[in-house]
Coordinates of C-alpha atoms and ligand atoms in Angstrom, one line a residue:
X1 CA 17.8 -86.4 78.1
X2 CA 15.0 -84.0 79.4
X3 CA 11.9 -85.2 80.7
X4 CA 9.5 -83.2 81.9
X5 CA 7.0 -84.0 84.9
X6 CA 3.6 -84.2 84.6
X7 CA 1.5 -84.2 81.9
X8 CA 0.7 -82.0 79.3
X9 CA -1.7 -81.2 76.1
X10 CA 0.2 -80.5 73.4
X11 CA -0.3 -78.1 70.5
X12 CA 1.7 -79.0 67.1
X13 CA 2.2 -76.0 64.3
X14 CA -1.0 -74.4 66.6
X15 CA -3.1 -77.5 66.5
X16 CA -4.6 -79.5 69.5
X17 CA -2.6 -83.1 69.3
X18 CA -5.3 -86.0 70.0
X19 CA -3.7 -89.8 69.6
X20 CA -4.6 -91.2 66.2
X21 CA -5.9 -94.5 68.3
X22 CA -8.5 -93.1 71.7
X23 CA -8.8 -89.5 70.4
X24 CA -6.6 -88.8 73.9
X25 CA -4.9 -85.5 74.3
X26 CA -3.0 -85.5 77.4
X27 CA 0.7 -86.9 77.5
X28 CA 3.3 -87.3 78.9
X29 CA 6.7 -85.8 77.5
X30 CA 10.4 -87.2 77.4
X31 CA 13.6 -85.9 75.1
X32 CA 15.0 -87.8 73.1
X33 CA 18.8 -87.6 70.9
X34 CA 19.2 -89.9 68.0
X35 CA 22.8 -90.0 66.1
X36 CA 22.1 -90.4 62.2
X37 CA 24.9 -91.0 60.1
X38 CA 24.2 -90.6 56.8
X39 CA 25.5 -93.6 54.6
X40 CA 29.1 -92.8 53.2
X41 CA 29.5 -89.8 55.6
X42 CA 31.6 -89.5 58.6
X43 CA 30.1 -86.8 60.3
X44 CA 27.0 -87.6 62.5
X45 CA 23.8 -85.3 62.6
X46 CA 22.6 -85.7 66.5
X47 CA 18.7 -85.1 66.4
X48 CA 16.3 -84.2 69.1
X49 CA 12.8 -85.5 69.2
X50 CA 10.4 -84.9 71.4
X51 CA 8.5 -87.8 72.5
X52 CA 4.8 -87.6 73.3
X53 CA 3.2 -90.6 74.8
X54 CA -0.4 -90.9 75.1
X55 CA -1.9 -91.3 78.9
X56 CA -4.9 -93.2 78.0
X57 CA -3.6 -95.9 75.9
X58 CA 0.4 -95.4 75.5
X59 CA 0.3 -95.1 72.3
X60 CA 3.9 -93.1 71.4
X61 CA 4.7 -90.2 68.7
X62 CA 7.7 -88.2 68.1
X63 CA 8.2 -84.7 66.9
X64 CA 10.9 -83.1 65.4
X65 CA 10.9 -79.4 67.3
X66 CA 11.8 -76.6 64.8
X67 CA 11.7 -72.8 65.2
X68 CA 8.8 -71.2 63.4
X69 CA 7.6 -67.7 62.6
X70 CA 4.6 -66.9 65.0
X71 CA 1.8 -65.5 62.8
X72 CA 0.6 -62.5 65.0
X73 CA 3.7 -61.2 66.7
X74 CA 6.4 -62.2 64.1
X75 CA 8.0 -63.8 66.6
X76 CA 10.3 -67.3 66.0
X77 CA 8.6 -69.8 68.1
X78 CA 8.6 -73.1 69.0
X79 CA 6.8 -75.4 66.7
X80 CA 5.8 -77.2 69.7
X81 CA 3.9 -75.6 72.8
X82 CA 2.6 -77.6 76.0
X83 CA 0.3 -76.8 78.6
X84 CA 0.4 -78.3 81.9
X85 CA -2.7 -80.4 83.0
X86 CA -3.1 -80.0 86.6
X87 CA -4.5 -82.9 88.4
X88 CA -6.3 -83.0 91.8
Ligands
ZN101 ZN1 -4.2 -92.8 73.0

């Protein structure tokens, strides 16, 4: 499991996350591994969420991090970028 330090504000597909409940956007980040296995199958799909939970109000979301084409440089980025929010 990774988890990084800090805090961060988060853009999703290149918009600005703010929680859906105090219109926060800084959170805190952890990794997260789920095993799914499909009913009637024996082989297991291990996915990776990343977990972003509000600072304000702890309000939790998870993302599914996926590979997309960046517009400008035609680049294959990550769906998901985060900026560090340094504190005093
Ligand atoms: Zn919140």
């Amino acid at each position: 499991m990774v988890r990084r330090r800090g805090i961060y504000e988060v853009n999703v597909l290149g918009k600005s996350l703010t929680c859906l409940f105090c219109q926060g956007n800084q959170f805190r980040h952890r990794e997260v591994y789920m095993d799914l296995q499909p009913l009637g199958q024996k082989v297991t799909n291990q996915l990776t969420f990343q977990s972003l939970t509000c600072t304000s109000c702890g309000d939790n979301r998870m993302f599914q991090e996926k590979e997309i084409l960046h517009q400008t440089s035609e680049k294959q980025v990550s769906s998901i970028e985060y900026t560090e929010v340094i504190q005093e």
